[in-house]
Tab-separated table of C-alpha atoms in Angstrom:
chain	number	residue	atom	x	y	z
Z	1318	MET	CA	-102.403	93.607	-70.691
Z	1319	PRO	CA	-102.418	92.535	-74.527
Z	1320	ARG	CA	-99.524	94.098	-76.509
Z	1321	THR	CA	-99.899	94.548	-80.155
Z	1322	LYS	CA	-97.339	95.791	-83.010
Z	1323	ASP	CA	-98.618	97.131	-86.210
Z	1324	VAL	CA	-96.638	97.857	-89.364
Z	1325	VAL	CA	-97.129	98.520	-93.001
Z	1326	VAL	CA	-95.018	96.687	-95.385
Z	1327	PRO	CA	-92.682	99.639	-97.441
Z	1328	GLU	CA	-92.404	99.461	-101.008
Z	1329	ALA	CA	-88.785	98.038	-101.049
Z	1330	ILE	CA	-90.048	94.790	-99.378
Z	1331	ARG	CA	-91.520	91.636	-101.079
Z	1332	ASP	CA	-90.579	88.452	-99.036
Z	1333	ARG	CA	-91.478	85.608	-96.971
Z	1334	LEU	CA	-93.576	86.509	-93.890
Z	1335	ASP	CA	-90.932	84.832	-91.642
Z	1336	ARG	CA	-88.368	87.158	-93.074
Z	1337	VAL	CA	-90.362	90.247	-93.221
Z	1338	LEU	CA	-90.948	89.961	-89.454
Z	1339	PRO	CA	-87.496	90.604	-88.384
Z	1340	ARG	CA	-86.840	93.245	-90.879
Z	1341	LEU	CA	-89.733	95.471	-89.646
Z	1342	LEU	CA	-89.945	94.636	-85.866
Z	1343	ALA	CA	-86.947	95.336	-83.750
Z	1344	GLY	CA	-85.946	92.598	-81.190
Z	1345	ILE	CA	-87.752	89.524	-83.271
Z	1346	SER	CA	-85.537	86.883	-84.568
Z	1347	ARG	CA	-86.497	84.780	-87.507
Z	1348	GLY	CA	-86.749	81.867	-85.179
Z	1349	GLN	CA	-89.309	83.882	-82.929
Z	1350	ALA	CA	-91.083	85.001	-85.994
Z	1351	ARG	CA	-91.944	81.321	-86.991
Z	1352	ARG	CA	-92.854	80.716	-83.578
Z	1353	LEU	CA	-95.425	83.688	-83.341
Z	1354	ILE	CA	-96.811	82.602	-86.723
Z	1355	ALA	CA	-97.392	79.113	-85.851
Z	1356	ALA	CA	-99.077	80.221	-82.530
Z	1357	GLY	CA	-101.603	82.200	-84.404
Z	1358	ALA	CA	-100.202	85.556	-83.203
Z	1359	VAL	CA	-99.561	87.063	-86.645
Z	1360	PHE	CA	-102.495	88.713	-88.769
Z	1361	LEU	CA	-101.885	89.605	-92.495
Z	1362	ASP	CA	-104.272	92.242	-93.735
Z	1363	GLY	CA	-106.799	91.461	-90.899
Z	1364	LYS	CA	-106.609	87.764	-91.249
Z	1365	ARG	CA	-104.735	85.223	-89.103
Z	1366	CYS	CA	-101.839	83.536	-90.928
Z	1367	ARG	CA	-100.046	80.364	-89.810
Z	1368	ILE	CA	-98.094	80.260	-93.138
Z	1369	ALA	CA	-94.452	81.193	-92.448
Z	1370	SER	CA	-93.646	81.043	-96.226
Z	1371	ARG	CA	-96.630	83.293	-97.312
Z	1372	ILE	CA	-95.277	86.005	-99.585
Z	1373	VAL	CA	-95.953	89.425	-98.128
Z	1374	ARG	CA	-96.327	92.396	-100.633
Z	1375	PRO	CA	-95.682	96.142	-100.346
Z	1376	GLY	CA	-98.626	97.878	-98.487
Z	1377	ALA	CA	-99.716	94.998	-96.643
Z	1378	HIS	CA	-100.720	95.561	-93.224
Z	1379	ILE	CA	-99.093	93.085	-90.267
Z	1380	ARG	CA	-100.335	93.015	-86.796
Z	1381	VAL	CA	-98.321	90.700	-84.288
Z	1382	ALA	CA	-100.472	90.208	-80.925
Z	1383	THR	CA	-98.781	88.704	-77.989
Z	1384	MET	CA	-99.727	88.154	-74.251
Z	1385	PRO	CA	-97.190	86.950	-71.986
Z	1386	LEU	CA	-98.345	84.019	-70.121
Z	1387	ASP	CA	-98.062	84.174	-66.396
Z	1388	ARG	CA	-96.047	81.137	-65.570
Z	1389	ALA	CA	-96.915	81.178	-62.131
Z	1390	ALA	CA	-100.374	79.846	-63.442
Z	1391	PRO	CA	-100.747	76.146	-63.955
Z	1392	ASN	CA	-101.051	74.714	-67.445
Z	1393	PRO	CA	-104.350	73.501	-68.601
Z	1394	ALA	CA	-104.729	69.810	-67.302
Z	1395	VAL	CA	-106.319	67.185	-69.660
Z	1396	LEU	CA	-109.687	66.015	-68.343
Z	1397	PHE	CA	-110.822	63.641	-71.118
Z	1398	GLU	CA	-109.755	62.790	-74.601
Z	1399	ASN	CA	-110.946	60.537	-77.468
Z	1400	ASP	CA	-110.602	60.366	-81.116
Z	1401	ALA	CA	-113.053	63.340	-81.568
Z	1402	LEU	CA	-112.085	65.893	-78.842
Z	1403	LEU	CA	-109.824	66.863	-76.126
Z	1404	ALA	CA	-111.178	68.588	-72.909
Z	1405	VAL	CA	-109.198	70.413	-70.469
Z	1406	ASP	CA	-109.235	72.391	-67.115
Z	1407	LYS	CA	-108.606	75.823	-67.962
Z	1408	PRO	CA	-106.913	77.943	-65.190
Z	1409	PRO	CA	-108.416	81.349	-64.397
Z	1410	GLY	CA	-106.439	84.402	-66.033
Z	1411	MET	CA	-105.927	82.596	-69.121
Z	1412	PRO	CA	-107.713	83.178	-72.736
Z	1413	SER	CA	-109.434	80.132	-74.263
Z	1414	ALA	CA	-108.126	80.572	-77.861
Z	1415	PRO	CA	-106.623	83.329	-80.049
Z	1416	THR	CA	-108.037	86.750	-80.840
Z	1417	GLN	CA	-106.770	89.613	-82.412
Z	1418	LEU	CA	-105.366	90.600	-78.892
Z	1419	ALA	CA	-104.460	87.553	-77.451
Z	1420	ALA	CA	-102.647	84.557	-79.537
Z	1421	ALA	CA	-99.625	83.312	-77.637
Z	1422	GLY	CA	-100.293	82.243	-74.247
Z	1423	THR	CA	-103.983	81.076	-74.729
Z	1424	ALA	CA	-105.318	77.738	-73.591
Z	1425	LEU	CA	-105.463	76.412	-77.021
Z	1426	ASP	CA	-101.622	77.252	-77.608
Z	1427	GLU	CA	-100.618	75.806	-74.388
Z	1428	VAL	CA	-102.198	72.551	-74.847
Z	1429	GLN	CA	-100.827	72.138	-78.540
Z	1430	ARG	CA	-97.231	73.107	-76.982
Z	1431	GLN	CA	-97.628	70.406	-74.317
Z	1432	LEU	CA	-98.909	67.910	-76.568
Z	1433	ARG	CA	-96.298	68.429	-78.904
Z	1434	ARG	CA	-93.520	68.026	-76.174
Z	1435	GLN	CA	-95.099	64.773	-74.697
Z	1436	ARG	CA	-95.881	63.076	-78.349
Z	1437	GLY	CA	-93.251	64.612	-80.504
Z	1438	GLN	CA	-95.794	65.772	-82.965
Z	1439	LEU	CA	-98.145	68.752	-83.573
Z	1440	VAL	CA	-101.669	67.832	-82.620
Z	1441	ARG	CA	-104.145	70.296	-84.372
Z	1442	LEU	CA	-106.674	71.340	-82.080
Z	1443	ARG	CA	-109.919	73.589	-82.889
Z	1444	ALA	CA	-111.781	75.818	-80.743
Z	1445	VAL	CA	-115.621	75.104	-80.485
Z	1446	HIS	CA	-116.682	77.316	-77.511
Z	1447	ARG	CA	-114.871	79.462	-75.148
Z	1448	LEU	CA	-114.726	80.571	-71.284
Z	1449	ASP	CA	-114.195	84.025	-70.221
Z	1450	ARG	CA	-110.455	84.503	-69.568
Z	1451	SER	CA	-111.127	84.720	-65.970
Z	1452	THR	CA	-113.311	81.794	-65.607
Z	1453	SER	CA	-111.850	78.334	-64.931
Z	1454	GLY	CA	-113.117	75.032	-65.747
Z	1455	VAL	CA	-114.140	72.525	-68.657
Z	1456	LEU	CA	-113.032	73.654	-72.009
Z	1457	VAL	CA	-113.342	71.382	-75.035
Z	1458	PHE	CA	-111.458	71.218	-78.433
Z	1459	ALA	CA	-112.043	69.391	-81.492
Z	1460	LYS	CA	-109.425	67.171	-83.088
Z	1461	SER	CA	-110.579	67.483	-86.676
Z	1462	ALA	CA	-112.658	69.832	-88.963
Z	1463	ALA	CA	-115.547	67.257	-88.871
Z	1464	ALA	CA	-115.681	67.009	-85.197
Z	1465	ALA	CA	-115.269	70.735	-84.803
Z	1466	ALA	CA	-118.307	71.199	-87.051
Z	1467	PHE	CA	-120.200	68.615	-85.068
Z	1468	PHE	CA	-119.657	70.055	-81.663
Z	1469	SER	CA	-120.126	73.815	-82.777
Z	1470	ARG	CA	-123.508	72.691	-84.067
Z	1471	ALA	CA	-124.166	71.045	-80.802
Z	1472	PHE	CA	-123.524	73.963	-78.580
Z	1473	ARG	CA	-125.353	76.060	-81.156
Z	1474	GLU	CA	-128.486	74.029	-81.118
Z	1475	GLN	CA	-128.399	73.483	-77.156
Z	1476	GLN	CA	-127.540	69.905	-77.049
Z	1477	VAL	CA	-124.661	70.570	-74.632
Z	1478	GLU	CA	-125.616	70.808	-70.973
Z	1479	LYS	CA	-123.275	73.185	-69.134
Z	1480	ILE	CA	-123.155	73.485	-65.284
Z	1481	TYR	CA	-121.228	76.249	-63.490
Z	1482	LEU	CA	-120.512	76.894	-59.781
Z	1483	ALA	CA	-120.553	80.741	-58.700
Z	1484	TRP	CA	-120.154	82.389	-55.426
Z	1485	VAL	CA	-122.346	85.644	-55.552
Z	1486	HIS	CA	-123.020	88.498	-53.351
Z	1487	GLY	CA	-126.102	88.369	-51.337
Z	1488	VAL	CA	-128.318	85.301	-50.604
Z	1489	PRO	CA	-131.373	84.586	-52.876
Z	1490	ALA	CA	-134.811	84.425	-51.003
Z	1491	ASP	CA	-135.531	81.345	-53.174
Z	1492	GLU	CA	-133.829	78.030	-53.442
Z	1493	GLU	CA	-133.955	78.101	-57.385
Z	1494	GLY	CA	-135.065	80.082	-60.230
Z	1495	GLU	CA	-134.613	81.195	-63.691
Z	1496	ILE	CA	-133.526	84.313	-65.241
Z	1497	ASP	CA	-134.905	85.291	-68.652
Z	1498	LEU	CA	-133.304	88.379	-70.097
Z	1499	PRO	CA	-132.427	88.967	-73.578
Z	1500	LEU	CA	-128.882	90.094	-73.975
Z	1501	ARG	CA	-127.130	92.416	-76.512
Z	1502	VAL	CA	-123.287	92.698	-76.957
Z	1503	ARG	CA	-121.834	96.315	-76.762
Z	1504	GLY	CA	-118.177	96.377	-77.197
Z	1505	ASN	CA	-116.452	94.061	-74.720
Z	1506	ARG	CA	-119.424	93.775	-72.418
Z	1507	ALA	CA	-123.099	92.387	-72.556
Z	1508	VAL	CA	-125.942	94.293	-71.627
Z	1509	VAL	CA	-129.740	93.432	-71.049
Z	1510	ALA	CA	-131.751	94.707	-74.021
Z	1511	ARG	CA	-135.138	94.505	-75.205
Z	1512	ASN	CA	-134.055	93.941	-78.818
Z	1513	GLY	CA	-131.185	91.271	-77.602
Z	1514	LYS	CA	-130.915	87.789	-78.062
Z	1515	PRO	CA	-132.860	85.495	-76.085
Z	1516	ALA	CA	-131.086	84.240	-73.081
Z	1517	PHE	CA	-132.152	81.735	-70.332
Z	1518	THR	CA	-130.222	80.856	-67.001
Z	1519	GLN	CA	-131.386	78.454	-64.371
Z	1520	TRP	CA	-129.835	78.646	-60.761
Z	1521	ARG	CA	-129.999	76.689	-57.574
Z	1522	ARG	CA	-128.663	77.661	-54.391
Z	1523	LEU	CA	-126.287	75.237	-52.638
Z	1524	ARG	CA	-124.619	77.052	-49.689
Z	1525	ALA	CA	-124.867	80.369	-47.932
Z	1526	ALA	CA	-122.051	82.125	-45.894
Z	1527	ARG	CA	-123.425	85.422	-44.251
Z	1528	ASN	CA	-123.778	87.584	-47.286
Z	1529	LEU	CA	-122.601	85.311	-50.005
Z	1530	ALA	CA	-124.131	82.351	-51.727
Z	1531	LEU	CA	-122.814	79.477	-53.856
Z	1532	LEU	CA	-124.919	78.739	-56.678
Z	1533	GLU	CA	-125.096	75.883	-59.502
Z	1534	VAL	CA	-126.030	77.822	-62.471
Z	1535	ARG	CA	-127.147	76.132	-65.873
Z	1536	PRO	CA	-127.427	78.441	-68.747
Z	1537	ARG	CA	-129.455	77.125	-71.462
Z	1538	THR	CA	-127.944	79.429	-74.157
Z	1539	GLY	CA	-124.520	80.557	-74.615
Z	1540	ARG	CA	-124.400	84.378	-74.746
Z	1541	MET	CA	-121.213	86.359	-74.147
Z	1542	HIS	CA	-121.214	86.787	-70.537
Z	1543	GLN	CA	-124.396	85.332	-70.082
Z	1544	VAL	CA	-123.958	83.873	-66.468
Z	1545	ARG	CA	-122.258	86.961	-65.281
Z	1546	ILE	CA	-124.793	89.414	-66.396
Z	1547	HIS	CA	-127.667	87.354	-65.623
Z	1548	LEU	CA	-126.761	87.103	-62.054
Z	1549	ALA	CA	-125.620	90.827	-61.691
Z	1550	ALA	CA	-129.118	91.810	-63.093
Z	1551	ALA	CA	-130.802	89.578	-60.409
Z	1552	GLY	CA	-128.985	91.451	-57.915
Z	1553	HIS	CA	-126.279	88.906	-57.153
Z	1554	PRO	CA	-123.282	89.890	-59.106
Z	1555	VAL	CA	-120.301	87.036	-58.974
Z	1556	VAL	CA	-117.743	87.455	-56.463
Z	1557	GLY	CA	-114.778	89.453	-58.224
Z	1558	ASP	CA	-116.753	90.376	-61.223
Z	1559	LYS	CA	-115.493	94.127	-61.615
Z	1560	GLU	CA	-117.315	94.729	-64.874
Z	1561	TYR	CA	-120.760	93.748	-63.351
Z	1562	GLY	CA	-120.912	95.156	-60.156
Z	1563	SER	CA	-118.521	93.263	-57.741
Z	1564	PRO	CA	-115.677	94.826	-55.536
Z	1565	PRO	CA	-112.307	93.734	-56.687
Z	1566	ALA	CA	-111.259	89.960	-55.529
Z	1567	PRO	CA	-108.304	87.702	-55.839
Z	1568	ARG	CA	-110.197	86.110	-58.930
Z	1569	LEU	CA	-113.536	85.771	-60.427
Z	1570	MET	CA	-115.465	83.159	-58.397
Z	1571	LEU	CA	-116.918	81.420	-61.504
Z	1572	HIS	CA	-116.049	77.868	-62.424
Z	1573	ALA	CA	-117.338	75.846	-65.463
Z	1574	TRP	CA	-117.761	72.677	-63.343
Z	1575	LYS	CA	-119.415	70.147	-65.731
Z	1576	LEU	CA	-120.066	69.460	-69.331
Z	1577	VAL	CA	-122.247	67.180	-70.842
Z	1578	LEU	CA	-122.113	66.597	-74.638
Z	1579	PRO	CA	-122.955	64.098	-77.603
Z	1580	ASP	CA	-120.064	61.761	-78.915
Z	1581	PRO	CA	-120.141	62.157	-82.938
Z	1582	GLN	CA	-118.988	58.510	-83.282
Z	1583	THR	CA	-121.222	56.736	-80.882
Z	1584	GLY	CA	-124.191	59.217	-80.005
Z	1585	THR	CA	-123.626	58.520	-76.341
Z	1586	GLN	CA	-123.388	61.442	-73.763
Z	1587	ILE	CA	-119.850	62.381	-72.489
Z	1588	ALA	CA	-119.681	64.019	-69.270
Z	1589	ILE	CA	-116.697	65.698	-68.115
Z	1590	GLU	CA	-116.117	67.464	-64.794
Z	1591	ALA	CA	-113.260	69.870	-63.621
Z	1592	PRO	CA	-112.428	69.745	-60.144
Z	1593	LEU	CA	-113.217	72.714	-57.995
Z	1594	PRO	CA	-110.292	74.978	-57.330
Z	1595	ASP	CA	-109.014	75.175	-53.952
Z	1596	GLU	CA	-109.843	78.961	-53.592
Z	1597	MET	CA	-113.497	78.087	-54.502
Z	1598	PHE	CA	-113.990	75.225	-51.851
Z	1599	GLU	CA	-114.500	77.794	-48.996
Z	1600	ALA	CA	-116.631	81.106	-49.117
Z	1601	PRO	CA	-114.387	84.153	-49.969
Z	1602	GLU	CA	-112.981	85.639	-46.666
Z	1603	SER	CA	-115.475	88.559	-46.658
Z	1604	SER	CA	-118.182	85.800	-45.923
Z	1605	GLY	CA	-117.032	84.757	-42.779
Z	1606	PRO	CA	-116.415	80.865	-41.800
Z	1607	ALA	CA	-116.198	78.262	-44.575
Z	1608	LEU	CA	-119.204	76.283	-45.053
Z	1609	LEU	CA	-118.367	74.268	-48.030
Z	1610	ARG	CA	-115.994	71.141	-48.620
Z	1611	GLY	CA	-117.453	70.321	-52.021
Z	1612	PRO	CA	-120.595	71.186	-54.072
Z	1613	SER	CA	-122.659	68.049	-52.943
């Protein structure tokens, strides 16, 4: 679970951020403070601060958000890189990018750490979209502010094709279909709501195994938890999705398989694919004998 530490700077203190943290938070050295600041884990008056030398004044509110990374999980593997973007295969259980509850241990943080070790210099990456923490697959980062603006606009204007694979409960009677249900964010969940934002998801049945089915899913919009809530609303929650109606499972059986997006430099389409995780090649144990050795 995320851990946060909140402090208010007392009247007697006015100093650099990397000096203030060790004075106010037990067990944090100045070196650790600088690493937390660089990782985006420190918020000053509600805004992320990556400047160790920032002067902190009395009365300021400091939040340090940390999320220990499960070292048993693999690091994100690089799938594609050019001058504009870097795409990785994000493992399940890892947040995509920093939030106020998860800074250290995110995919963005870990990829930048890997690149710094390999290349001996900091490579600044920018998040342009996100995957749910429990979802694996293709995750793209921009390598410049201009590229970030380009890709953010491409996602927003539905110029990016997203293809997921999902094991779901129940076998749809039809071979394919579309779900058209508006969604609204309520806290940390999405709900179907008449006054929500338009959301469209296409799906196609690939395989069936007893009471489970493997679906190819193509969300046409990019709402929070869209694939998960749409499939649940259709009566087929994703296996392992406790939030939306599935019994517990070792993992959420949802994988961002392919992403096709425009190249800002050439205008050509870039197709990126993340290999299917081993645990998703076969139907989950509750479904009986495996029927799948690839999503062909």
